[in-house]
Short mmCIF file of C-alpha atoms and ligand atoms in Angstrom, two decimals:
data_model
loop_
_atom_site.label_atom_id
_atom_site.label_comp_id
_atom_site.label_asym_id
_atom_site.label_seq_id
_atom_site.Cartn_x
_atom_site.Cartn_y
_atom_site.Cartn_z
CA MET A 24 -41.59 21.88 -25.94
CA LYS A 25 -40.53 25.53 -24.45
CA GLN A 26 -36.50 24.54 -23.14
CA ASN A 27 -36.50 25.76 -19.64
CA LYS A 28 -34.16 28.75 -18.41
CA ILE A 29 -32.20 28.58 -15.51
CA SER A 30 -34.38 31.61 -14.07
CA ASP A 31 -37.41 29.65 -14.31
CA TYR A 32 -35.32 27.39 -11.28
CA LEU A 33 -34.94 30.50 -9.46
CA GLU A 34 -38.59 32.07 -7.98
CA ASN A 35 -37.56 33.11 -4.31
CA VAL A 36 -34.60 30.99 -4.16
CA LYS A 37 -31.74 33.30 -1.85
CA THR A 38 -28.82 30.42 -1.23
CA ILE A 39 -27.49 28.17 -3.97
CA GLY A 40 -25.48 25.63 -2.69
CA MET A 41 -23.65 23.42 -6.30
CA GLY A 42 -21.09 20.64 -6.75
CA GLY A 43 -20.14 18.61 -9.65
CA HIS A 44 -18.22 14.82 -9.77
CA ILE A 45 -15.94 13.39 -7.51
CA ARG A 46 -12.67 14.03 -8.97
CA PRO A 47 -13.75 16.48 -10.74
CA ASP A 48 -12.57 16.93 -14.78
CA GLY A 49 -12.39 19.64 -17.82
CA ASP A 50 -16.56 19.54 -17.94
CA CYS A 51 -16.97 18.97 -14.23
CA VAL A 52 -15.27 22.22 -13.74
CA GLY A 53 -16.15 24.29 -17.14
CA SER A 54 -19.95 23.13 -16.25
CA CYS A 55 -19.82 24.34 -12.37
CA MET A 56 -17.37 27.71 -12.98
CA GLY A 57 -19.54 28.68 -15.88
CA LEU A 58 -22.49 28.47 -13.95
CA TYR A 59 -21.19 30.03 -10.66
CA THR A 60 -20.50 32.90 -12.88
CA TYR A 61 -22.78 33.55 -14.72
CA LEU A 62 -25.02 33.41 -11.27
CA LYS A 63 -22.61 36.18 -9.68
CA HIS A 64 -23.09 38.22 -12.96
CA GLN A 65 -26.04 38.11 -13.25
CA TYR A 66 -27.98 37.48 -9.54
CA SER A 67 -25.80 39.52 -7.14
CA ASP A 68 -28.78 38.97 -4.89
CA ILE A 69 -28.10 35.46 -4.48
CA LYS A 70 -25.86 33.85 -2.60
CA VAL A 71 -23.99 30.63 -4.21
CA ASP A 72 -21.69 28.19 -3.07
CA LEU A 73 -19.28 26.05 -5.47
CA TYR A 74 -18.17 22.99 -3.99
CA LEU A 75 -15.19 20.72 -5.81
CA GLU A 76 -12.83 18.52 -4.59
CA PRO A 77 -9.30 19.91 -5.21
CA ILE A 78 -9.05 20.63 -9.49
CA PRO A 79 -6.16 20.54 -11.36
CA ASP A 80 -4.07 23.72 -11.55
CA LYS A 81 -4.42 23.92 -15.38
CA PHE A 82 -7.97 24.87 -15.00
CA LYS A 83 -7.18 27.58 -12.54
CA PHE A 84 -6.74 30.60 -14.41
CA LEU A 85 -10.47 30.34 -14.77
CA LYS A 86 -12.06 33.42 -12.79
CA TYR A 87 -13.08 32.89 -9.75
CA SER A 88 -11.56 29.37 -9.51
CA ASP A 89 -10.31 30.82 -6.17
CA GLU A 90 -13.73 30.44 -4.33
CA ILE A 91 -14.41 26.64 -5.12
CA LYS A 92 -15.42 25.55 -1.64
CA ASN A 93 -12.83 22.25 -1.48
CA SER A 94 -14.37 20.78 1.82
CA TYR A 95 -17.48 20.29 3.91
CA ASP A 96 -18.05 23.93 5.51
CA GLY A 97 -20.78 22.69 7.93
CA ASP A 98 -24.24 22.23 7.50
CA LYS A 99 -26.16 24.06 5.50
CA GLU A 100 -29.61 23.76 3.93
CA TYR A 101 -29.75 25.88 0.76
CA ASP A 102 -32.66 27.21 -0.99
CA LEU A 103 -31.18 25.21 -4.19
CA PHE A 104 -28.89 22.90 -5.19
CA ILE A 105 -27.60 22.60 -8.67
CA SER A 106 -25.42 19.03 -9.35
CA LEU A 107 -23.36 19.19 -12.45
CA ASP A 108 -21.78 16.79 -14.73
CA SER A 109 -23.24 13.87 -12.55
CA SER A 110 -25.02 10.68 -13.04
CA ASP A 111 -25.72 9.60 -9.92
CA ILE A 112 -26.20 10.84 -6.35
CA ASP A 113 -22.91 8.98 -5.32
CA ARG A 114 -20.96 10.94 -7.33
CA LEU A 115 -20.99 14.09 -5.51
CA GLY A 116 -18.83 12.69 -3.08
CA GLU A 117 -19.05 14.32 0.35
CA PHE A 118 -20.91 17.17 -0.75
CA GLU A 119 -23.74 14.76 -0.95
CA PRO A 120 -25.30 16.30 2.15
CA TYR A 121 -25.76 19.32 1.01
CA PHE A 122 -27.94 18.54 -2.26
CA ASN A 123 -30.67 15.64 0.53
CA ASN A 124 -30.59 18.59 2.39
CA ALA A 125 -31.97 21.86 0.36
CA LYS A 126 -35.22 23.02 -0.21
CA LYS A 127 -34.88 22.03 -4.06
CA THR A 128 -32.64 20.36 -6.13
CA LEU A 129 -31.93 20.79 -9.82
CA CYS A 130 -29.76 18.35 -11.55
CA ILE A 131 -28.13 19.38 -15.18
CA ASP A 132 -26.04 16.00 -16.38
CA HIS A 133 -25.41 14.20 -20.48
CA HIS A 134 -24.89 10.29 -18.75
CA ILE A 135 -27.32 8.02 -20.76
CA SER A 136 -26.60 6.56 -17.38
CA ASN A 137 -28.31 9.13 -15.54
CA THR A 138 -30.78 8.36 -12.45
CA GLU A 139 -32.48 11.22 -12.53
CA PHE A 140 -32.17 11.86 -8.85
CA ALA A 141 -33.08 15.49 -8.21
CA MET A 142 -36.64 16.80 -8.14
CA ASP A 143 -35.95 19.01 -11.86
CA ASN A 144 -33.89 17.06 -14.37
CA ILE A 145 -32.01 18.36 -17.56
CA VAL A 146 -30.73 15.53 -18.86
CA PHE A 147 -29.87 15.99 -21.90
CA PRO A 148 -27.67 12.45 -22.88
CA LYS A 149 -26.90 14.43 -27.01
CA ALA A 150 -25.52 16.64 -25.61
CA SER A 151 -21.02 16.91 -25.69
CA SER A 152 -20.77 18.25 -21.99
CA ALA A 153 -22.24 19.20 -19.02
CA SER A 154 -21.06 22.77 -20.33
CA GLU A 155 -23.17 22.97 -23.74
CA VAL A 156 -26.43 21.97 -21.33
CA VAL A 157 -25.27 24.90 -18.60
CA TYR A 158 -25.45 26.96 -22.52
CA THR A 159 -28.78 26.48 -23.42
CA LEU A 160 -30.39 27.24 -20.38
CA LEU A 161 -28.69 31.30 -20.71
CA ASP A 162 -29.77 34.06 -22.13
CA GLU A 163 -27.17 34.13 -24.42
CA ASP A 164 -26.80 38.13 -24.58
CA LYS A 165 -25.77 37.07 -20.97
CA VAL A 166 -22.58 35.13 -21.83
CA ASP A 167 -20.12 37.02 -20.74
CA TYR A 168 -16.23 36.35 -21.68
CA ASP A 169 -15.63 34.96 -18.16
CA VAL A 170 -18.70 32.23 -18.61
CA ALA A 171 -17.58 32.00 -22.25
CA CYS A 172 -14.24 30.65 -21.34
CA ALA A 173 -15.49 27.94 -18.77
CA LEU A 174 -18.28 26.92 -20.50
CA TYR A 175 -15.68 26.51 -23.60
CA LEU A 176 -13.27 24.35 -21.93
CA GLY A 177 -15.97 22.21 -20.30
CA ILE A 178 -17.10 21.61 -24.14
CA ILE A 179 -13.62 20.64 -25.94
CA HIS A 180 -12.64 18.57 -22.98
CA ASP A 181 -15.66 16.37 -22.64
CA SER A 182 -15.77 16.33 -26.48
CA GLY A 183 -12.12 15.87 -27.05
CA VAL A 184 -11.11 19.44 -28.93
CA PHE A 185 -14.26 18.09 -31.28
CA LYS A 186 -13.53 15.02 -32.42
CA TYR A 187 -15.21 12.24 -30.04
CA SER A 188 -18.56 11.30 -31.84
CA ASN A 189 -20.76 12.78 -28.64
CA THR A 190 -19.64 16.48 -30.66
CA SER A 191 -22.55 17.59 -32.80
CA ALA A 192 -23.78 20.84 -35.05
CA ALA A 193 -25.19 22.11 -32.06
CA THR A 194 -21.69 21.48 -30.52
CA MET A 195 -19.89 23.28 -32.82
CA THR A 196 -22.52 26.29 -32.57
CA ILE A 197 -22.55 27.15 -29.27
CA ALA A 198 -18.43 26.95 -29.57
CA GLY A 199 -18.80 29.52 -32.56
CA LYS A 200 -21.12 31.47 -29.99
CA LEU A 201 -18.96 31.50 -27.03
CA MET A 202 -15.36 31.98 -29.12
CA GLU A 203 -17.30 35.58 -30.48
CA LYS A 204 -17.18 36.93 -26.87
CA GLY A 205 -13.24 37.13 -27.35
CA ILE A 206 -11.86 33.78 -25.42
CA PRO A 207 -8.33 32.64 -25.66
CA PHE A 208 -9.65 29.71 -27.20
CA THR A 209 -6.08 28.38 -28.51
CA ASN A 210 -4.67 29.04 -25.20
CA ILE A 211 -7.22 27.15 -23.27
CA ILE A 212 -6.90 23.92 -25.22
CA ASP A 213 -2.98 24.22 -25.64
CA ASN A 214 -2.98 24.74 -21.81
CA THR A 215 -5.07 22.77 -20.52
CA PHE A 216 -5.63 19.98 -23.34
CA TYR A 217 -2.60 19.30 -25.06
CA THR A 218 0.04 20.46 -22.80
CA LYS A 219 1.99 17.49 -20.71
CA THR A 220 4.30 17.43 -18.21
CA TYR A 221 7.69 15.04 -18.11
CA VAL A 222 5.90 12.63 -16.27
CA GLN A 223 2.46 12.69 -17.52
CA ASN A 224 4.49 11.83 -20.68
CA GLN A 225 6.65 9.15 -19.06
CA ILE A 226 3.43 7.38 -17.83
CA LEU A 227 1.78 7.36 -20.62
CA GLY A 228 4.68 6.03 -22.80
CA ARG A 229 5.11 3.28 -19.74
CA ALA A 230 0.93 2.49 -20.59
CA LEU A 231 1.34 2.40 -24.35
CA LEU A 232 4.14 0.59 -24.04
CA GLU A 233 3.14 -2.55 -21.44
CA SER A 234 -0.30 -2.05 -22.89
CA VAL A 235 -1.77 -5.97 -23.79
CA LEU A 236 -3.75 -6.57 -27.00
CA PHE A 237 -6.20 -9.36 -26.50
CA TYR A 238 -9.64 -10.85 -28.48
CA ASP A 239 -7.56 -10.80 -31.92
CA GLY A 240 -6.95 -7.22 -31.48
CA LYS A 241 -10.27 -5.75 -31.38
CA CYS A 242 -9.49 -4.89 -27.27
CA ILE A 243 -6.46 -3.76 -25.35
CA PHE A 244 -5.90 -3.36 -22.01
CA SER A 245 -3.37 -1.32 -19.67
CA VAL A 246 -2.58 -1.55 -16.20
CA VAL A 247 -0.97 1.82 -13.83
CA LYS A 248 -0.08 0.03 -10.45
CA LYS A 249 0.06 2.31 -7.13
CA SER A 250 3.88 1.58 -7.43
CA GLU A 251 4.04 3.51 -10.80
CA PHE A 252 2.43 6.19 -8.92
CA ASP A 253 5.34 6.35 -6.54
CA PHE A 254 7.62 6.15 -8.56
CA TYR A 255 7.12 8.76 -10.53
CA ASN A 256 5.38 10.24 -7.54
CA ILE A 257 2.62 11.36 -9.83
CA THR A 258 -1.54 11.47 -9.30
CA ASN A 259 -4.45 10.08 -10.87
CA LYS A 260 -4.89 13.91 -12.71
CA ASP A 261 -1.53 12.52 -14.14
CA LEU A 262 -3.22 10.20 -15.82
CA ASP A 263 -5.82 11.31 -18.73
CA GLY A 264 -5.04 10.93 -22.12
CA ILE A 265 -3.67 7.02 -21.81
CA VAL A 266 -7.62 5.48 -22.61
CA GLU A 267 -7.80 7.65 -25.40
CA GLN A 268 -4.27 6.97 -27.35
CA LEU A 269 -4.86 3.18 -26.16
CA ARG A 270 -8.42 3.60 -28.09
CA ILE A 271 -6.86 5.25 -31.58
CA THR A 272 -4.44 1.70 -31.62
CA LYS A 273 -5.80 0.29 -35.14
CA GLY A 274 -8.17 -2.10 -35.32
CA VAL A 275 -8.56 -1.64 -31.38
CA GLU A 276 -12.84 -1.25 -30.93
CA CYS A 277 -12.84 -1.06 -27.20
CA ALA A 278 -9.90 0.02 -24.92
CA ILE A 279 -9.53 -0.28 -21.07
CA PHE A 280 -7.51 1.22 -18.49
CA LEU A 281 -7.19 0.66 -14.69
CA TYR A 282 -5.24 2.60 -11.84
CA GLU A 283 -4.55 0.87 -8.65
CA VAL A 284 -6.76 2.71 -6.16
CA GLY A 285 -6.78 0.85 -3.08
CA GLU A 286 -5.49 -3.03 -2.05
CA LEU A 287 -7.20 -4.65 -4.86
CA GLU A 288 -9.33 -2.00 -6.26
CA TYR A 289 -8.90 -0.81 -9.38
CA LYS A 290 -10.25 2.46 -10.96
CA VAL A 291 -12.16 1.19 -15.36
CA SER A 292 -12.24 3.72 -18.15
CA LEU A 293 -13.40 1.94 -20.81
CA ARG A 294 -13.52 3.94 -24.67
CA SER A 295 -15.26 2.16 -27.27
CA ASN A 296 -14.83 3.25 -31.40
CA GLU A 297 -18.38 1.78 -33.47
CA ILE A 298 -19.90 -1.45 -31.41
CA VAL A 299 -19.38 -1.52 -28.18
CA ASP A 300 -21.91 0.24 -25.42
CA VAL A 301 -19.62 0.82 -22.51
CA SER A 302 -22.07 2.98 -20.70
CA ALA A 303 -24.16 -1.02 -20.61
CA ILE A 304 -20.91 -2.36 -19.07
CA ALA A 305 -20.35 0.16 -16.82
CA THR A 306 -23.49 0.47 -15.59
CA TYR A 307 -23.73 -3.58 -14.80
CA PHE A 308 -20.97 -3.11 -12.65
CA GLY A 309 -22.48 -0.27 -10.89
CA GLY A 310 -20.71 2.37 -12.26
CA GLY A 311 -21.88 5.48 -15.57
CA GLY A 312 -21.09 7.36 -18.13
CA HIS A 313 -21.74 7.42 -22.25
CA ILE A 314 -22.44 5.05 -25.03
CA ARG A 315 -18.26 5.06 -25.80
CA ALA A 316 -16.96 6.59 -22.70
CA ALA A 317 -17.75 5.23 -19.46
CA GLY A 318 -16.22 4.35 -16.13
CA PHE A 319 -16.30 2.51 -12.58
CA ASN A 320 -14.80 1.14 -9.92
CA MET A 321 -14.00 -2.60 -9.41
CA LYS A 322 -12.38 -4.75 -6.93
CA GLY A 323 -9.85 -7.81 -7.83
CA THR A 324 -6.85 -8.79 -9.37
CA VAL A 325 -5.55 -7.60 -12.54
CA TYR A 326 -6.70 -10.56 -14.27
CA ASP A 327 -10.32 -10.70 -12.57
CA VAL A 328 -10.93 -7.43 -13.06
CA ILE A 329 -10.21 -8.13 -16.80
CA ASN A 330 -11.58 -11.48 -17.13
CA ASN A 331 -15.04 -9.56 -15.96
CA ILE A 332 -15.20 -7.11 -18.56
CA SER A 333 -14.11 -8.79 -21.11
CA GLU A 334 -17.08 -11.25 -20.41
CA GLN A 335 -19.52 -8.63 -21.15
CA ILE A 336 -17.28 -6.86 -24.15
CA GLU A 337 -17.21 -10.27 -25.76
CA LYS A 338 -21.50 -11.04 -25.14
CA GLN A 339 -21.79 -7.83 -27.28
CA LEU A 340 -19.55 -8.48 -29.60
CA GLY A 341 -20.93 -11.60 -30.14
P1 AMP B 3 -13.26 8.53 -17.16
O1 AMP B 3 -12.91 6.68 -17.89
O2 AMP B 3 -13.14 8.52 -16.25
O3 AMP B 3 -12.48 9.70 -17.95
O4 AMP B 3 -14.86 8.18 -17.31
C1 AMP B 3 -15.64 7.90 -19.16
C2 AMP B 3 -16.78 8.77 -18.57
O5 AMP B 3 -17.49 7.92 -17.62
C3 AMP B 3 -16.93 10.10 -17.80
O6 AMP B 3 -18.54 11.22 -18.34
C4 AMP B 3 -17.54 9.58 -16.37
O7 AMP B 3 -18.35 10.68 -15.94
C5 AMP B 3 -18.16 8.51 -16.31
N1 AMP B 3 -17.75 7.77 -15.36
C6 AMP B 3 -16.72 7.44 -15.00
N2 AMP B 3 -16.37 6.86 -13.68
C7 AMP B 3 -17.66 6.27 -13.08
C8 AMP B 3 -18.42 5.91 -12.23
N3 AMP B 3 -17.27 5.42 -10.84
N4 AMP B 3 -19.41 6.00 -11.63
C9 AMP B 3 -20.52 6.90 -12.84
N5 AMP B 3 -19.99 7.52 -13.81
C10 AMP B 3 -18.53 7.55 -14.39
MN1 MN B 4 -17.01 14.55 -16.22
MN1 MN B 5 -18.92 15.39 -19.16
#
């Protein structure tokens, strides 16, 4: 089967709206900025608007990141709306009306839980990242330095710098082709993935110190409460990497990380190593994700939330 290219979706298109998921992560920003930059450089007669919630400062080295629209900009009807890295329509947050009002819609994603909510859906659950999917839609010769920086950023974030199980030979080949564009890959990796601020290290340390092993050491959980957000003066953007550190605790199959998002409401991140399908658990609780990394929101006390999740994990572990 011939793989479609982005050009196949642009016939008679004069205006494009684009968006990614709420609380944009590296892949969301990378895939959106990569495609936005490609369209700007290669299709200068098309007007493109990119909508995303405010992105972390560490991603602002990307060209045109200052052009991202952070809030709803009045009613508009785009010829085409492209959703990236979002498994369902709710993930578009406040920008969903632009999707609903567009003449044509396209969803580019890699979540196994994707609900195929657009008119055209390009969903590759085996791809490391939405950024990897975007790359396959582009004309390789036209991928320039700025596009390459963005897509490389997305790939390293969702693959944990090429170490998670979603990394494939295809991922490495694409990364190699992006490196050939002369991108500062060491800086991108260090400055956006590994570098942590002092408070980010402090909250990581605290979350690890207070983590709890259970189910014979096969599961681990930790929680960051609202009071800690205030005490350390942090936001949810400062919590990256905590669940990954929990996951690699020796003997652990499943890691659960919670942070308080409101009165008796938590954002849940799940990671597994070899057995548990956390995407199935997240989908069951109204969220989504991948087999080894998934998330959702849940109401209740920490005790309730952990109990509910453990029940589902135990069902799978038997
Ligand atoms: P996180 O634990 O937030 O890093 O998310 C892990 C994976 O699950 C990512 O691919 C997210 O896109 C996905 N995910 C997280 N939260 C949700 C949610 N509420 N609904 C759907 N997918 C989610
Ligand atoms: Mn994402
Ligand atoms: Mn992704």
